[in-house]
Coordinates of C-alpha atoms and ligand atoms in Angstrom, one line a residue:
Chain A
M344 CA -0.1 -0.1 -0.1
T345 CA 2.8 2.5 1.0
N346 CA 4.1 2.7 -2.6
L347 CA 1.1 3.3 -4.4
K348 CA 0.7 6.8 -4.9
L349 CA -2.4 8.1 -3.4
D350 CA -2.9 11.5 -4.5
S351 CA -2.1 10.8 -8.0
N352 CA -4.4 12.5 -10.6
W353 CA -5.5 9.2 -11.7
Q354 CA -6.6 8.4 -8.3
R355 CA -8.4 11.7 -8.1
I356 CA -10.1 10.9 -11.0
L357 CA -11.0 7.4 -9.7
D358 CA -12.2 9.3 -6.3
K359 CA -14.5 11.4 -8.7
I360 CA -15.8 8.4 -10.2
R361 CA -16.7 6.7 -6.7
T362 CA -18.5 9.7 -5.7
W363 CA -20.7 10.1 -9.1
A364 CA -21.5 6.4 -8.8
R365 CA -22.3 6.6 -4.9
V366 CA -24.5 9.8 -5.7
N367 CA -26.7 8.1 -8.3
S368 CA -27.1 4.8 -6.0
P369 CA -27.1 5.0 -2.4
W370 CA -28.1 1.6 -0.6
A371 CA -29.5 2.2 2.7
I372 CA -30.0 0.0 5.6
H373 CA -32.7 0.8 8.3
F374 CA -32.2 0.0 12.0
N375 CA -35.1 0.7 14.7
S376 CA -33.4 1.4 17.8
G377 CA -36.5 1.7 20.0
S378 CA -39.0 3.3 17.8
C379 CA -42.7 3.2 17.9
N380 CA -42.8 1.8 14.4
G381 CA -44.6 5.0 12.8
C382 CA -41.6 6.2 11.4
D383 CA -40.5 2.8 10.2
I384 CA -43.8 2.2 8.1
E385 CA -43.2 5.7 6.7
I386 CA -39.8 4.4 5.6
L387 CA -41.5 1.3 4.2
A388 CA -44.0 3.3 2.4
T389 CA -41.3 5.4 0.7
L390 CA -40.4 2.0 -1.2
T391 CA -43.9 1.5 -2.6
P392 CA -45.6 2.8 -5.6
R393 CA -46.8 6.2 -4.3
Y394 CA -43.6 7.5 -3.5
D395 CA -40.9 5.0 -4.8
V396 CA -37.4 6.1 -3.8
E397 CA -35.9 3.4 -6.3
R398 CA -36.4 6.2 -9.0
F399 CA -33.5 8.0 -7.4
G400 CA -31.6 4.9 -7.4
I401 CA -32.0 4.4 -3.5
K402 CA -32.7 0.6 -2.4
L403 CA -33.0 -0.9 1.0
Q404 CA -30.6 -3.5 1.8
G405 CA -30.6 -6.1 4.2
S406 CA -27.0 -6.2 5.2
P407 CA -24.8 -3.6 6.9
R408 CA -22.0 -4.6 5.0
H409 CA -23.7 -3.7 1.9
A410 CA -25.0 -0.4 2.8
D411 CA -23.9 3.2 2.7
V412 CA -26.5 5.0 4.5
L413 CA -27.8 4.0 8.0
I414 CA -31.5 5.1 8.5
C415 CA -32.1 5.1 12.0
T416 CA -35.3 5.7 13.8
G417 CA -36.5 6.1 17.4
P418 CA -34.8 6.8 20.3
V419 CA -31.7 4.7 21.4
T420 CA -32.7 2.3 24.2
L421 CA -30.3 0.9 26.5
Q422 CA -30.5 -2.5 24.8
A423 CA -30.3 -1.6 21.2
R424 CA -27.3 1.0 21.9
D425 CA -24.6 -1.6 21.4
R426 CA -26.3 -3.2 18.6
L427 CA -26.7 0.1 16.8
I428 CA -22.8 0.6 17.2
R429 CA -22.2 -2.7 16.0
I430 CA -24.4 -2.3 12.7
Y431 CA -22.5 1.0 12.3
E432 CA -18.9 -0.6 12.7
Q433 CA -20.2 -3.3 10.1
M434 CA -20.6 -0.7 7.3
P435 CA -18.1 -0.1 4.9
E436 CA -16.5 3.7 4.8
P437 CA -17.6 5.9 3.6
K438 CA -20.9 5.9 5.5
F439 CA -23.5 8.4 6.3
V440 CA -26.5 8.4 9.0
I441 CA -29.9 9.5 8.5
A442 CA -31.9 10.4 11.7
V443 CA -35.6 9.9 11.2
G444 CA -38.4 11.2 13.4
S445 CA -38.7 13.3 16.4
C446 CA -37.7 10.9 19.1
G447 CA -34.6 9.9 17.2
L448 CA -33.7 13.6 17.1
S449 CA -34.3 14.4 20.7
G450 CA -35.9 11.6 22.5
G451 CA -39.2 13.1 21.4
V452 CA -42.3 11.8 23.7
F453 CA -39.8 9.0 25.3
H454 CA -37.4 11.6 26.7
G455 CA -36.8 10.9 30.2
C456 CA -38.1 7.1 30.1
Y457 CA -35.7 5.0 32.5
N458 CA -34.5 2.7 29.3
V459 CA -33.9 5.4 26.9
V460 CA -30.2 6.8 26.1
G461 CA -31.5 9.8 24.0
S462 CA -31.3 10.9 20.9
I463 CA -29.3 8.9 17.8
D464 CA -26.7 11.8 17.8
E465 CA -25.5 10.9 21.3
V466 CA -24.5 7.3 19.8
L467 CA -23.8 7.9 16.2
P468 CA -22.7 11.0 14.0
V469 CA -25.9 11.9 12.3
N470 CA -25.6 13.7 8.7
V471 CA -28.8 14.3 8.4
Y472 CA -32.1 15.2 10.6
I473 CA -35.7 14.6 9.6
P474 CA -38.0 15.8 12.1
G475 CA -41.6 14.7 12.2
C476 CA -43.7 12.2 14.4
P477 CA -43.4 10.5 11.9
P478 CA -42.2 12.6 8.7
R479 CA -44.2 12.4 5.9
P480 CA -42.6 10.0 3.5
E481 CA -42.0 13.4 1.2
A482 CA -40.0 14.6 4.0
I483 CA -38.0 11.2 4.2
I484 CA -37.4 11.7 0.6
Y485 CA -36.4 15.4 0.8
G486 CA -33.8 14.4 3.6
V487 CA -32.2 11.6 1.5
V488 CA -32.3 14.0 -1.5
Q489 CA -30.3 16.7 0.5
L490 CA -27.9 14.2 1.8
L491 CA -27.1 13.3 -2.1
N492 CA -27.0 16.8 -2.9
S493 CA -24.5 17.4 -0.2
L494 CA -22.1 15.0 -1.3
K495 CA -22.6 16.0 -4.8
S496 CA -21.5 19.6 -4.2
G497 CA -18.7 18.3 -1.7
V498 CA -20.3 19.8 1.4
S499 CA -20.5 16.4 3.3
K500 CA -17.3 14.8 2.1
V501 CA -16.9 11.5 0.8
G502 CA -13.6 11.2 1.8
T503 CA -10.7 10.0 -0.8
V504 CA -9.1 6.7 -0.6
A505 CA -6.0 8.9 0.5
E506 CA -8.1 10.2 3.5
L507 CA -9.4 6.6 4.2
V508 CA -6.0 5.1 4.3
E509 CA -4.9 7.8 7.0
K510 CA -8.0 7.3 9.0
Q511 CA -7.3 3.4 9.1
E512 CA -3.6 3.8 10.0
A513 CA -4.5 6.6 12.6
Chain B
M631 CA -14.2 -45.2 11.8
E632 CA -16.6 -44.6 14.6
T633 CA -19.7 -42.9 13.7
R634 CA -20.4 -40.2 16.1
K635 CA -23.9 -38.8 16.6
S636 CA -23.6 -35.2 17.4
S637 CA -25.6 -34.0 20.4
E638 CA -25.0 -30.9 19.4
K639 CA -27.8 -28.9 17.8
F640 CA -27.4 -26.5 15.0
V641 CA -28.6 -23.1 15.9
V642 CA -29.4 -20.4 13.3
P643 CA -29.4 -17.0 15.2
I644 CA -31.4 -14.2 13.2
G645 CA -31.7 -10.8 14.1
P646 CA -31.8 -8.4 15.6
Q647 CA -31.3 -6.5 12.6
H648 CA -32.6 -8.6 9.9
P649 CA -33.8 -8.1 6.5
A650 CA -37.3 -9.6 6.8
L651 CA -39.0 -7.4 9.6
K652 CA -38.6 -3.9 9.9
E653 CA -38.2 -4.1 13.8
P654 CA -35.3 -5.6 16.3
G655 CA -36.1 -8.8 17.5
H656 CA -33.7 -11.6 17.8
F657 CA -34.5 -15.3 16.9
E658 CA -32.9 -18.7 17.6
F659 CA -33.9 -21.6 15.5
T660 CA -32.5 -25.1 16.3
V661 CA -32.6 -26.9 13.0
D662 CA -32.0 -30.5 11.9
G663 CA -31.2 -30.1 8.3
E664 CA -34.1 -27.8 6.9
I665 CA -36.2 -28.8 9.5
V666 CA -36.8 -26.2 12.7
T667 CA -36.6 -28.4 16.0
G668 CA -36.7 -25.5 18.3
A669 CA -37.3 -22.1 18.5
S670 CA -36.9 -19.2 20.8
V671 CA -37.4 -15.5 20.6
R672 CA -35.7 -13.0 22.4
L673 CA -37.6 -9.4 22.6
G674 CA -36.5 -6.2 24.2
Y675 CA -34.5 -4.3 22.3
V676 CA -37.2 -1.5 21.9
H677 CA -38.1 -1.4 25.6
R678 CA -38.3 2.4 26.3
G679 CA -40.1 2.1 29.8
I680 CA -43.4 3.7 28.9
E681 CA -45.4 2.5 31.5
K682 CA -42.9 4.2 34.0
G683 CA -42.9 7.1 32.0
A684 CA -46.6 7.2 32.1
E685 CA -46.6 7.7 36.1
D686 CA -44.2 10.9 35.5
R687 CA -47.1 12.7 33.0
T688 CA -50.3 14.1 33.4
W689 CA -53.5 12.2 32.5
T690 CA -53.8 14.6 29.2
Q691 CA -50.1 14.2 28.5
N692 CA -50.2 10.4 28.6
I693 CA -52.7 10.3 25.7
Y694 CA -50.0 11.3 23.4
L695 CA -47.5 9.1 25.2
L696 CA -49.5 5.8 25.1
E697 CA -50.5 6.4 21.5
R698 CA -46.7 6.2 20.7
I699 CA -46.9 2.5 22.2
C700 CA -47.1 1.8 18.6
G701 CA -47.4 3.7 15.3
I702 CA -49.6 1.1 13.7
C703 CA -52.2 0.5 16.2
S704 CA -51.9 4.2 18.0
H705 CA -55.6 5.1 18.1
V706 CA -56.6 1.9 19.7
H707 CA -54.0 2.4 22.6
A708 CA -55.3 6.1 23.0
T709 CA -59.0 4.8 23.0
A710 CA -58.4 1.9 25.4
Y711 CA -56.8 4.5 27.8
V712 CA -59.2 7.3 27.4
L713 CA -62.4 5.0 27.8
G714 CA -60.5 3.6 31.0
V715 CA -60.1 7.2 32.3
E716 CA -63.4 8.3 31.7
K717 CA -64.8 5.3 33.3
L718 CA -62.8 6.4 36.4
A719 CA -63.9 9.8 36.2
G720 CA -67.6 8.8 35.8
V721 CA -68.4 10.5 32.4
S722 CA -68.7 9.2 29.2
A723 CA -68.0 10.8 25.8
P724 CA -71.1 12.2 23.5
P725 CA -72.5 9.6 20.9
R726 CA -71.0 11.5 18.4
A727 CA -67.8 11.5 19.9
Q728 CA -67.9 7.6 20.3
A729 CA -68.9 7.5 16.7
I730 CA -65.9 9.1 15.2
R731 CA -63.6 7.0 17.5
T732 CA -65.4 3.8 16.0
V733 CA -64.9 5.2 12.5
T734 CA -61.0 5.9 13.3
A735 CA -60.5 2.8 15.1
E736 CA -61.9 1.0 11.9
L737 CA -60.2 3.0 9.4
E738 CA -56.9 2.1 11.2
R739 CA -57.6 -1.6 11.2
I740 CA -58.0 -1.4 7.4
H741 CA -54.7 0.3 7.2
S742 CA -53.2 -2.3 9.4
H743 CA -54.6 -5.2 7.8
L744 CA -53.6 -4.0 4.2
L745 CA -50.1 -3.1 5.7
W746 CA -49.9 -6.7 6.9
L747 CA -51.2 -8.2 3.7
G748 CA -48.5 -6.7 2.3
V749 CA -45.9 -7.4 4.7
A750 CA -46.8 -11.2 4.9
A751 CA -46.8 -11.4 0.8
H752 CA -43.4 -10.0 1.0
E753 CA -42.1 -12.4 3.4
G754 CA -43.7 -15.2 1.2
G755 CA -41.6 -13.8 -1.8
F756 CA -44.8 -12.2 -3.4
D757 CA -43.5 -8.6 -3.8
T758 CA -46.1 -7.7 -6.5
L759 CA -48.8 -8.2 -4.1
F760 CA -46.5 -6.3 -1.5
M761 CA -46.5 -3.3 -3.9
Y762 CA -50.2 -3.5 -4.8
S763 CA -51.4 -3.5 -1.4
W764 CA -49.4 -0.7 -0.1
R765 CA -50.4 1.4 -3.1
D766 CA -53.9 1.0 -2.2
R767 CA -53.2 1.3 1.5
E768 CA -52.3 5.2 0.5
T769 CA -55.9 5.4 0.1
V770 CA -57.2 4.8 3.6
M771 CA -53.8 6.9 4.8
D772 CA -55.2 9.8 2.8
L773 CA -58.3 9.4 4.5
L774 CA -56.7 9.4 8.0
E775 CA -55.0 12.3 7.2
L776 CA -58.0 13.9 5.9
I777 CA -59.9 13.3 9.3
S778 CA -56.9 14.3 11.5
G779 CA -54.0 16.0 9.7
N780 CA -51.4 13.2 10.4
R781 CA -50.7 9.9 8.7
V782 CA -49.7 8.0 11.7
H783 CA -50.4 9.4 15.0
Y784 CA -53.8 10.9 14.4
S785 CA -54.6 12.2 18.2
T786 CA -58.4 12.1 17.6
N787 CA -59.0 11.1 21.0
V788 CA -59.2 13.5 24.2
L789 CA -60.3 12.8 27.5
G790 CA -64.0 13.1 27.4
G791 CA -64.4 13.1 23.5
V792 CA -62.8 13.7 20.3
K793 CA -60.9 16.7 18.6
Y794 CA -62.1 16.5 15.1
D795 CA -65.5 16.3 13.7
L796 CA -66.5 14.6 10.4
D797 CA -68.7 17.0 8.1
T798 CA -70.5 15.9 4.9
E799 CA -67.4 16.3 2.7
K800 CA -65.1 14.2 4.9
M801 CA -67.7 11.6 4.9
D802 CA -68.3 11.3 1.1
A803 CA -64.5 11.1 0.8
I804 CA -64.4 8.2 3.1
R805 CA -67.4 6.6 1.3
R806 CA -65.5 7.0 -2.2
G807 CA -62.3 5.7 -0.5
L808 CA -64.3 2.7 1.0
D809 CA -66.0 1.9 -2.3
F810 CA -62.5 1.8 -3.8
L811 CA -60.9 -0.5 -1.3
E812 CA -63.6 -2.7 -1.3
E813 CA -63.3 -3.5 -5.0
R814 CA -59.6 -4.1 -4.3
T815 CA -60.3 -6.4 -1.5
H816 CA -62.4 -8.6 -3.5
H817 CA -59.5 -8.8 -6.1
Y818 CA -56.9 -9.6 -3.2
M819 CA -59.2 -12.2 -1.8
K820 CA -59.1 -14.0 -4.9
V821 CA -55.3 -13.7 -5.2
V822 CA -54.9 -15.2 -2.0
T823 CA -57.2 -17.8 -2.4
T824 CA -56.6 -19.0 -5.9
D825 CA -52.8 -18.1 -6.8
E826 CA -51.3 -21.5 -6.8
T827 CA -47.6 -20.5 -6.0
F828 CA -49.1 -18.4 -2.9
L829 CA -51.1 -21.3 -1.8
A830 CA -48.3 -23.5 -1.6
R831 CA -46.6 -21.3 1.1
T832 CA -50.0 -21.0 2.8
R833 CA -52.1 -23.9 2.7
G834 CA -51.6 -26.4 5.5
V835 CA -48.7 -24.2 6.8
G836 CA -48.7 -23.4 10.6
L837 CA -51.5 -25.5 11.6
M838 CA -52.8 -24.4 15.0
T839 CA -55.8 -26.4 16.2
R840 CA -58.5 -24.7 18.3
E841 CA -57.2 -26.4 21.5
Q842 CA -53.7 -25.1 20.9
A843 CA -54.5 -21.4 20.2
E844 CA -56.8 -21.6 23.5
A845 CA -54.0 -23.1 25.6
L846 CA -51.5 -20.6 24.0
G847 CA -53.4 -17.8 24.9
A848 CA -53.7 -16.7 21.2
V849 CA -55.7 -13.6 20.4
G850 CA -57.4 -11.6 17.6
P851 CA -57.5 -12.8 14.0
T852 CA -54.8 -15.3 14.8
A853 CA -57.0 -17.1 17.0
R854 CA -59.8 -16.4 15.2
A855 CA -58.4 -18.1 12.1
S856 CA -58.4 -21.3 14.4
S857 CA -62.1 -21.0 15.1
V858 CA -61.7 -19.3 18.6
R859 CA -64.8 -17.0 18.9
R860 CA -63.4 -13.9 20.5
D861 CA -63.4 -10.5 19.5
I862 CA -63.8 -7.7 22.1
R863 CA -66.0 -5.6 19.9
I864 CA -68.6 -8.2 20.2
D865 CA -67.8 -9.8 23.7
A866 CA -67.6 -6.6 25.5
P867 CA -68.7 -4.0 23.2
Y868 CA -67.3 -0.5 23.7
A869 CA -67.5 3.3 22.2
A870 CA -70.0 2.9 19.3
Y871 CA -70.2 -0.7 18.7
P872 CA -73.1 -1.3 21.2
D873 CA -75.1 0.2 18.3
F874 CA -73.2 -0.8 15.4
P875 CA -72.6 -4.2 15.9
V876 CA -69.7 -6.2 14.0
K877 CA -70.2 -9.5 12.9
L878 CA -67.6 -12.2 14.1
I879 CA -65.2 -13.6 11.5
T880 CA -64.0 -17.2 12.1
D881 CA -62.5 -19.5 10.0
D882 CA -61.8 -23.3 10.9
G883 CA -58.5 -23.9 8.9
G884 CA -55.9 -23.1 11.5
D885 CA -53.1 -22.4 8.9
L886 CA -51.8 -19.5 7.5
L887 CA -54.4 -19.3 4.6
A888 CA -56.9 -19.3 7.4
R889 CA -55.1 -15.9 9.0
F890 CA -55.1 -14.3 5.7
V891 CA -58.9 -15.1 4.8
V892 CA -59.9 -14.0 8.2
R893 CA -58.0 -10.8 7.8
L894 CA -59.4 -10.1 4.5
K895 CA -63.0 -10.8 5.7
E896 CA -62.3 -8.6 8.4
L897 CA -61.7 -5.7 6.0
F898 CA -65.0 -6.0 4.5
E899 CA -66.6 -6.0 7.8
S900 CA -64.8 -2.8 8.6
Y901 CA -66.0 -1.1 5.6
R902 CA -69.7 -2.1 6.3
V903 CA -69.6 -0.9 9.9
I904 CA -67.9 2.7 8.7
R905 CA -70.7 3.1 6.1
A906 CA -73.5 2.3 8.6
I907 CA -71.9 4.7 11.2
L908 CA -71.6 7.3 8.4
D909 CA -75.0 7.1 7.5
Q910 CA -76.4 7.3 11.1
M911 CA -73.9 9.5 12.4
P912 CA -75.3 10.8 15.7
E913 CA -76.0 14.4 16.5
G914 CA -74.4 16.3 19.4
E915 CA -71.3 17.5 21.3
L916 CA -68.0 16.4 20.5
T917 CA -66.5 16.2 24.1
T918 CA -67.8 16.6 27.7
R919 CA -65.7 18.0 30.7
V920 CA -63.5 15.7 32.3
P921 CA -61.8 16.8 35.8
R922 CA -58.4 17.5 35.8
R923 CA -58.0 15.3 38.9
I924 CA -59.2 11.6 38.2
P925 CA -61.0 10.4 41.4
A926 CA -59.3 7.5 42.9
G927 CA -59.8 4.0 41.8
E928 CA -58.7 1.5 39.6
V929 CA -60.2 0.1 36.2
I930 CA -59.5 -2.2 33.3
S931 CA -60.4 -1.2 29.7
R932 CA -60.4 -3.5 26.9
V933 CA -60.7 -2.8 23.2
E934 CA -60.0 -4.9 20.0
A935 CA -56.8 -3.9 18.4
P936 CA -56.2 -5.0 14.9
R937 CA -54.1 -7.8 16.0
G938 CA -56.3 -8.7 19.2
E939 CA -57.3 -7.7 22.4
L940 CA -55.5 -4.8 24.0
F941 CA -55.9 -4.8 27.9
Y942 CA -55.4 -1.6 29.9
Y943 CA -55.0 -1.5 33.7
I944 CA -55.4 1.8 35.1
K945 CA -54.8 3.2 38.6
S946 CA -55.4 6.4 39.9
N947 CA -54.9 8.0 43.6
G948 CA -56.8 11.0 42.8
G949 CA -54.0 13.1 41.6
E950 CA -53.2 14.5 38.4
K951 CA -50.7 11.6 37.1
P952 CA -51.9 8.0 37.2
E953 CA -50.6 5.7 40.0
R954 CA -49.9 2.8 37.5
I955 CA -50.6 2.0 34.0
K956 CA -50.5 -1.5 32.9
V957 CA -50.8 -2.3 29.2
R958 CA -51.0 -5.9 27.8
T959 CA -50.6 -5.9 24.0
P960 CA -51.9 -8.7 21.6
S961 CA -48.5 -9.3 19.8
L962 CA -47.1 -10.7 23.4
C963 CA -50.0 -13.2 23.5
N964 CA -49.4 -14.3 20.1
W965 CA -45.6 -14.9 20.2
G966 CA -46.0 -18.2 22.2
T967 CA -48.2 -19.7 18.9
V968 CA -45.4 -19.0 16.7
V969 CA -42.5 -20.4 19.0
S970 CA -44.7 -23.6 19.2
V971 CA -45.9 -23.8 16.1
A972 CA -42.6 -23.4 14.3
V973 CA -41.4 -26.8 15.3
G974 CA -41.5 -29.1 12.3
H975 CA -41.6 -27.0 9.6
K976 CA -39.0 -25.5 7.2
L977 CA -36.6 -23.1 8.0
A978 CA -37.6 -21.3 4.9
D979 CA -41.4 -21.0 6.0
M980 CA -40.3 -19.2 9.5
P981 CA -40.6 -15.6 7.9
M982 CA -44.1 -16.3 6.6
L983 CA -45.1 -18.0 10.2
L984 CA -43.5 -14.9 12.1
A985 CA -45.5 -12.4 9.7
G986 CA -48.7 -14.6 10.2
I987 CA -49.5 -13.4 13.5
D988 CA -48.6 -9.7 12.5
P989 CA -46.1 -9.4 15.2
C990 CA -45.4 -5.7 16.4
F991 CA -42.2 -5.0 18.6
S992 CA -42.8 -1.8 19.8
C993 CA -45.9 -2.7 21.6
N994 CA -44.8 -6.0 23.3
D995 CA -41.4 -4.6 24.4
R996 CA -42.3 -3.9 27.9
M997 CA -40.8 -6.8 30.0
V998 CA -37.2 -7.3 30.3
R999 CA -35.5 -10.5 30.7
I1000 CA -31.6 -10.9 31.1
N1001 CA -30.0 -13.9 30.8
R1002 CA -27.0 -13.9 33.3
G1003 CA -24.8 -17.0 32.6
Q1004 CA -27.5 -20.0 33.2
G1005 CA -29.8 -18.3 35.2
A1006 CA -32.6 -16.3 33.5
Q1007 CA -33.9 -13.7 35.5
F1008 CA -37.1 -11.7 35.2
W1009 CA -37.2 -8.5 36.1
S1010 CA -40.5 -7.5 38.1
W1011 CA -42.2 -4.5 38.6
E1012 CA -40.0 -3.8 41.9
N1013 CA -36.8 -4.1 40.4
L1014 CA -37.7 -1.8 37.5
R1015 CA -38.8 0.6 39.8
Q1016 CA -35.5 0.5 41.7
Y1017 CA -33.8 0.4 38.4
G1018 CA -35.7 3.5 37.1
I1019 CA -34.9 5.5 40.3
E1020 CA -31.5 4.7 40.3
Y1021 CA -31.2 5.6 36.7
Y1022 CA -33.0 9.1 37.3
R1023 CA -30.6 9.7 40.1
Ligands
LIG1216 S1 -41.2 10.0 15.9 FE1 -43.1 9.6 16.5 S2 -43.7 8.1 15.0 FE2 -41.4 8.2 15.1 S3 -40.4 6.6 16.2 FE3 -40.9 8.5 17.5 S4 -42.6 8.3 18.4 FE4 -43.1 7.0 16.8

């Protein structure tokens, strides 16, 4: 790895292509860390004919190892916290987290319940917050599209191979 | 060479994050080749401590908390709660409010059953049916949104009545929606009972006799598909059901097919009841006054959720907050049936079997069981309370 030039022009072009591909077809995984189900059925509804996120190339995936985006719902419960972290760690870099629903953002109505750790961003770094209880499917799509836009315009960094290697060595 | 018969079992762990269901639950299936020889389930990933939290909120705040026990059957939770509290306070909501509650409850049943039909079909690998039923489900979501302004948590109930009125325009929209759905449901009935590939996955699978269903304490459509005659709407009518009775629907198949048929037939029943209520909507007020402090006492309140009997126990000590609220949800009652019916089936049938009871994790995760080494320990209310107190400190 060391004698490969990671910031060569060639590599930069490859990175651009990777970003392009990623923005065109993000694969998402969904995890419920303690939600009431309301947000989950709305996420599922975005896949069905009326909303149909697949037209943006977004696909809901079963395995964290294949996913780019983690869509998270619900407050994080004590029991689900470790699982959530484990799923996040299983995802390959670069990875993004979308928190869906008021209780994922702040604990919502469950704020203060004894088994609730709190919002998702207390456990994972969150890129996009989608408020609502539950957010409408349109809002969820809008949130995902925001993420894609920010990747395209470079506001959210996908990270080049050089950075990834650096991160891994650190 | 000596052949050794292994006494060790091969265990397939599934979950808590898994592609089939959208909620976390952990299953362990012991298999012998393809055949499942034992099944166990570990729940509790979405345990939040709602019952404890409810003691910390006022009577009114609790409507919104309890509604969020489950996002699919939120209205029945609120209904069970407000009916119980109204009984404690000695008031009863005006007839028009009761009728609107019932309309919302039945619309919610329609949404829930269509949702289930899609998910169950998806587990069976029949994604076309999944997409169609979810497309049609949007019709009823639109109706619910029309009534309440929200697609999932409608918050129709308040203590002593309802928030939203139904005018002629809305009623007409509901009727139109129901006409469309009724036509579609006939189509689904045809698909489910005649499609050979689908029948191969459902007919004779997950057979549960009436005795088994009763011994395992099954409730709702799962029990009724094994010809158990049990429906709270009929056994102990509440809200507007005394005036607009529903017909009991049972099936004596006892297999997955029967569970499909029962739920689809219930849809027709719901359409009929909603139309009947809309045609004879009682006139009058929407709310009555309920005191801020609820008189001391205890009460139980039962309603029929889309998945079966929902049970609330509410205790008041005369204050502004409840002393204790206990909820027993239908999914928990039905888990036992999956675990025992699973034995002897192919591993590939498990997702269908699981989906067959229409499980809902968010509503049954309110008991914690912790495995420490060999001994399993149940957390009693006292432990939980202690834990809660220490956690807050
Ligand atoms: S934000 Fe609302 S709908 Fe979503 S999981 Fe939380 S309580 Fe349920």
